[in-house]
Structure formats: C-alpha cells, structure tokens
Amino acid sequence: MKVLVIGGGAREHALCRSLSQDPSVTELHCAPGNAGIAQVATVHPVDQLDGARVAELAATLGADLVVVGPEAPLVAGVGDAVRAAGIPVFGPSGAAAQLEGSKAFAKDVMAGAGVPTARSYVCTTAEEAAEALDAFGAPYVVKDDGLAAGKGVVVTSDRAEALAHAASCERVVIEEYLDGPEVSLFAITDGTTVLPLQPAQDFKRALDGDEGPNTGGMGAYSPLPWAPAGLVQEVLDTVLQPTVDELRRRGTEFSGLLYAGLALTSRGTRVIEFNARFGDPETQVVLARLRTPLAGVLFASATGTLDQLEPLRWDEGAAVTVVVASEGYPAAPRTGDPIEGLAEAEADGTAYVLHAGTKADQDGRVLSAGGRVLSVTATGTDLAEARDRAYAALDRISLKGGQHRTDIALKAATA
Ligand code: AMP
C-alpha cells in the first residue's frame, strides 16, 4: 500500500512512524512533514490546505490511501478533493468535519443524538453573552465557535475576562462548567461501524499543576488506571455510536477519527468537545500501544469495511509523551533555535522523539519551527517506567528557552 499523510506535527510523525512499521506499507509520503517525519517518509512541500494540489500529489504518487491529520485541511474540504479523484481517504468530509469546526453544530448534533454534554447558549452579542454568563454563574466557560487550535476556550471565574473573550469572538458558545477529570477517547469509524481505541489523558495547560494558559497540549499518557471499568463501552453506547448514527441520518456521514473529549463529572460522563481527527498529543501514546498494523485499520475506515476487521490488539503496558515547547509558547513562540541531543535521547532505545514544529537547515541541523517543538515518547511496563524513560530522554535534549511540564502522568503513576 502506498500511503500519503497530510500534516506536519508530532501527531503526523506518530502516524508516519506507525505506518512505516506496517509491513503492508510499501511507500510512505507526507506533505508537508517536518524534519523528523523526513526520516521515515518522503516529504513533499505542498500546502496542506490546498485540496487540488493534495489530490494531484496523491494521484501522481499513485497513493492507495490518503490520511489527513490536522483539522484545518479537513474543514477546508481537502478530503473531499482527494475522494473526488477516486482515492480512499482517512478523514471526514468538510461537511462532517463541522463537528469540530463549529461548536454550535456539534451541540446541535449532540442534542439530536441524545448525547450528554454541558448545557449551553450560542451568543452573538455582548448582551446575550452577559445573560448566558449570569444564567450559569462562575466558573465561566466561553468558547469561540470556530476553529482555534485548542486555544479558543477560556475557563475563568473572572466575569470581565469571560466577557472580554466573548467580545473578541464573532460567535461564542457559553456553557455550564463541568467538574471532574477529563478523558480523551478516540474511535475509528467508517460512518456505520465504530471502533473505540484506548483512552488517554492530555494536559492542556502550559504549566505544572494545571496552571497557566490553555495550549494545544503539553503531554499525555495511556492507559488511565483510575478510570472506571466499562468506561469505553459506556462511551461507545451513549456517545460515539449515537453521534455517528445521527450524522449519517443527517446526510453528513462521518468517517475517520471521532475524538470525544469527556469530563467524568459527579453527575455522569459528559462530552466537552468533539474533534474530527486524531488528538495531539494523545495520538502519540495511543499509537505507541497499538499492536495491530495501522494502515489496514485506516484503510478499512476509508473504504467502509471496518466490520470485517479483526479486534484491535493492544500493548498491556503504558505510554507517556512529554511536549517540549519553545520559549514564549503559547502567546508568542520563538522559533529558529537549534535543537541538540536528539540522537542521544534515543540512544538507549527506551524512548523516541516525535517532531512537531521542526525543520532542517542547509547543514542538516534541526531547528525549532513552531510553538510545540517535540513530543518525547516512551513506553514501559507501567506509567512510572514510561514516565521515567520519557523524562530521562528529554533531559538529554537542549533547546534554548525550551519549556516542558514536569508533572505529565505523575498523579496517575503514583496513585
Ligand atoms: P475544548 O477546546 O472545548 O476542548 O476546551 C479546552 C479545555 O477547556 C478543555 O480540555 C477543558 O479543560 C476546558 N473546558 C472546556 N469546556 C469546559 C466545561 N464546560 N467545563 C469545564 N472545563 C471546560
């Protein structure tokens, strides 16, 4: 199978790494990729948002499968352009990707499907926003309706801050605050059959102890030893399958990766958000534990044959990933700094470095090129071992001004 992956972050590096280890993959390509992906795939400097160019590249390569990683190309309809060229795509249509692209659309689908989520109002004026904030009370949850790379959500007890965020967005969703731990559960679907993966937890805030601003994600781990038994089946029955069925009923069939961001509240499991693609950084730890070769799973989603797939096989152990971000992330990331110690980090074979925002210069040095720069990943027999290995590897890497959290998976590993 010839596979083309679209995107250039650590999620796509994780996808490419797994695909490169699948014996059925004979050629692996990625556009645009990054310095790490270039070590396992042939990279192509093609704009990932340009559906016509992506379809042309896929056709030229004779790709049997195109895997679209990030949300922006999905929402922009890149999957539709490739499908129109007759090539199977892992990832939803632009219309179905509105499940992530519009929080208001997602709320409407959840209402139709009877999926438990936070009560909410969609507001377009300051007056409406103020009314909604007062209806729920503090802490306030204010979400930009559109795509904001995980940074459009403000959770605060400061009413003025909540109002200011609402005023900065064209359309906002204001909703009730959900207490309780968060879980990310991914499912692969072909529009009918839904195959849940293993749950993971990510760390959204920039600083230790869940302090600081929201980010795209600073680390993740899997499995969740503290999660209730039966969680995956419950979420499949009450969230994932009803949502996929509702979207099919509406004529916006959803295939690809359905990501449920959940809060396990005192009143039961609630959906915080849906995403229409693999989550970053949770993908790094979920794929680290998946034993079933990946290409066949993604191809079955793309071709509507998931019901014929053998049950997925999983590593019994644990995986941890820790993100190295550049100085100033998330507000104003500094880029262009050399990264040292990448080979040393992987030298003992217990951890590996997935690249996010990196690029190689003319001399082959690897430079930072984005807010999140690396995702240092390790597996182990349990979370404590995976965590120790990931942090030991991270300690061998240097990036000027680089920042990371020191408490990824700490509570779960020591509980
Ligand atoms: P989202 O982009 O919707 O995933 O929101 C980003 C983060 O904001 C989530 O991971 C939560 O930590 C937080 N958040 C979002 N919605 C709520 C809510 N209703 N109650 C509490 N926290 C929330």
PDB file of N, CA, C and O and ligand atoms in Angstrom, residues 103 118 141 143 150 153 155 175-178 182 204 214 272-273, ligand 1:
ATOM      1  N   LYS A 103     -18.620  24.665  17.059  1.00  0.00           N
ATOM      2  CA  LYS A 103     -19.100  24.146  18.350  1.00  0.00           C
ATOM      3  C   LYS A 103     -20.630  24.132  18.356  1.00  0.00           C
ATOM      4  O   LYS A 103     -21.248  23.263  18.978  1.00  0.00           O
ATOM      5  N   ALA A 118     -22.526  19.549  28.213  1.00  0.00           N
ATOM      6  CA  ALA A 118     -22.850  20.714  29.042  1.00  0.00           C
ATOM      7  C   ALA A 118     -23.995  21.494  28.405  1.00  0.00           C
ATOM      8  O   ALA A 118     -24.052  21.636  27.184  1.00  0.00           O
ATOM      9  N   VAL A 141     -17.406  29.383  31.248  1.00  0.00           N
ATOM     10  CA  VAL A 141     -16.778  28.672  30.116  1.00  0.00           C
ATOM     11  C   VAL A 141     -17.230  29.356  28.831  1.00  0.00           C
ATOM     12  O   VAL A 141     -18.423  29.362  28.518  1.00  0.00           O
ATOM     13  N   LYS A 143     -16.449  29.727  24.696  1.00  0.00           N
ATOM     14  CA  LYS A 143     -15.750  29.077  23.582  1.00  0.00           C
ATOM     15  C   LYS A 143     -16.010  29.794  22.268  1.00  0.00           C
ATOM     16  O   LYS A 143     -17.167  29.993  21.889  1.00  0.00           O
ATOM     17  N   GLY A 150      -7.324  24.682  19.705  1.00  0.00           N
ATOM     18  CA  GLY A 150      -7.304  24.367  21.131  1.00  0.00           C
ATOM     19  C   GLY A 150      -7.124  25.571  22.023  1.00  0.00           C
ATOM     20  O   GLY A 150      -7.030  25.453  23.236  1.00  0.00           O
ATOM     21  N   VAL A 153     -10.771  28.579  23.945  1.00  0.00           N
ATOM     22  CA  VAL A 153     -11.627  28.359  25.113  1.00  0.00           C
ATOM     23  C   VAL A 153     -11.057  29.084  26.326  1.00  0.00           C
ATOM     24  O   VAL A 153      -9.872  28.953  26.627  1.00  0.00           O
ATOM     25  N   VAL A 155     -11.712  29.443  30.398  1.00  0.00           N
ATOM     26  CA  VAL A 155     -12.418  28.992  31.601  1.00  0.00           C
ATOM     27  C   VAL A 155     -11.913  29.877  32.736  1.00  0.00           C
ATOM     28  O   VAL A 155     -10.719  29.876  33.032  1.00  0.00           O
ATOM     29  N   GLU A 175     -21.209  27.932  28.160  1.00  0.00           N
ATOM     30  CA  GLU A 175     -21.819  26.720  28.693  1.00  0.00           C
ATOM     31  C   GLU A 175     -21.546  26.507  30.162  1.00  0.00           C
ATOM     32  O   GLU A 175     -20.698  27.158  30.763  1.00  0.00           O
ATOM     33  N   GLU A 176     -22.277  25.570  30.731  1.00  0.00           N
ATOM     34  CA  GLU A 176     -22.105  25.265  32.149  1.00  0.00           C
ATOM     35  C   GLU A 176     -20.740  24.623  32.364  1.00  0.00           C
ATOM     36  O   GLU A 176     -20.215  23.931  31.487  1.00  0.00           O
ATOM     37  N   TYR A 177     -20.177  24.871  33.531  1.00  0.00           N
ATOM     38  CA  TYR A 177     -18.872  24.323  33.895  1.00  0.00           C
ATOM     39  C   TYR A 177     -19.016  22.848  34.253  1.00  0.00           C
ATOM     40  O   TYR A 177     -19.908  22.460  34.996  1.00  0.00           O
ATOM     41  N   LEU A 178     -18.124  22.027  33.700  1.00  0.00           N
ATOM     42  CA  LEU A 178     -18.134  20.593  34.012  1.00  0.00           C
ATOM     43  C   LEU A 178     -16.977  20.293  34.954  1.00  0.00           C
ATOM     44  O   LEU A 178     -15.828  20.579  34.638  1.00  0.00           O
ATOM     45  N   GLU A 182     -10.780  14.743  33.029  1.00  0.00           N
ATOM     46  CA  GLU A 182     -11.032  14.663  31.590  1.00  0.00           C
ATOM     47  C   GLU A 182     -10.395  13.426  30.991  1.00  0.00           C
ATOM     48  O   GLU A 182      -9.329  12.992  31.416  1.00  0.00           O
ATOM     49  N   LYS A 204      -3.712  20.162  29.128  1.00  0.00           N
ATOM     50  CA  LYS A 204      -3.946  21.314  28.247  1.00  0.00           C
ATOM     51  C   LYS A 204      -3.238  22.579  28.695  1.00  0.00           C
ATOM     52  O   LYS A 204      -2.909  23.427  27.873  1.00  0.00           O
ATOM     53  N   ASN A 214      -4.277  27.879  28.385  1.00  0.00           N
ATOM     54  CA  ASN A 214      -4.546  26.685  27.587  1.00  0.00           C
ATOM     55  C   ASN A 214      -3.593  26.627  26.401  1.00  0.00           C
ATOM     56  O   ASN A 214      -3.208  27.645  25.849  1.00  0.00           O
ATOM     57  N   ILE A 272     -17.221  17.177  26.437  1.00  0.00           N
ATOM     58  CA  ILE A 272     -16.739  18.564  26.446  1.00  0.00           C
ATOM     59  C   ILE A 272     -16.658  19.065  25.013  1.00  0.00           C
ATOM     60  O   ILE A 272     -17.053  20.174  24.702  1.00  0.00           O
ATOM     61  N   GLU A 273     -16.131  18.232  24.146  1.00  0.00           N
ATOM     62  CA  GLU A 273     -16.000  18.623  22.739  1.00  0.00           C
ATOM     63  C   GLU A 273     -15.778  17.390  21.892  1.00  0.00           C
ATOM     64  O   GLU A 273     -15.353  16.339  22.389  1.00  0.00           O
TER      65      GLU A 273
HETATM   66  P1  AMP B   1     -12.155  22.414  24.262  1.00  0.00           P
HETATM   67  O1  AMP B   1     -11.398  23.159  23.202  1.00  0.00           O
HETATM   68  O2  AMP B   1     -13.623  22.519  24.129  1.00  0.00           O
HETATM   69  O3  AMP B   1     -11.627  21.028  24.466  1.00  0.00           O
HETATM   70  O4  AMP B   1     -11.771  23.090  25.640  1.00  0.00           O
HETATM   71  C1  AMP B   1     -10.428  23.161  26.065  1.00  0.00           C
HETATM   72  C2  AMP B   1     -10.379  22.875  27.544  1.00  0.00           C
HETATM   73  O5  AMP B   1     -11.189  23.795  28.263  1.00  0.00           O
HETATM   74  C3  AMP B   1     -10.918  21.510  27.909  1.00  0.00           C
HETATM   75  O6  AMP B   1      -9.994  20.493  27.769  1.00  0.00           O
HETATM   76  C4  AMP B   1     -11.301  21.726  29.351  1.00  0.00           C
HETATM   77  O7  AMP B   1     -10.169  21.642  30.193  1.00  0.00           O
HETATM   78  C5  AMP B   1     -11.798  23.137  29.361  1.00  0.00           C
HETATM   79  N1  AMP B   1     -13.258  23.128  29.223  1.00  0.00           N
HETATM   80  C6  AMP B   1     -13.965  23.200  28.076  1.00  0.00           C
HETATM   81  N2  AMP B   1     -15.295  23.143  28.297  1.00  0.00           N
HETATM   82  C7  AMP B   1     -15.445  23.047  29.640  1.00  0.00           C
HETATM   83  C8  AMP B   1     -16.579  22.970  30.515  1.00  0.00           C
HETATM   84  N3  AMP B   1     -17.833  23.015  30.063  1.00  0.00           N
HETATM   85  N4  AMP B   1     -16.348  22.860  31.838  1.00  0.00           N
HETATM   86  C9  AMP B   1     -15.068  22.853  32.313  1.00  0.00           C
HETATM   87  N5  AMP B   1     -13.976  22.933  31.559  1.00  0.00           N
HETATM   88  C10 AMP B   1     -14.138  23.034  30.229  1.00  0.00           C
END
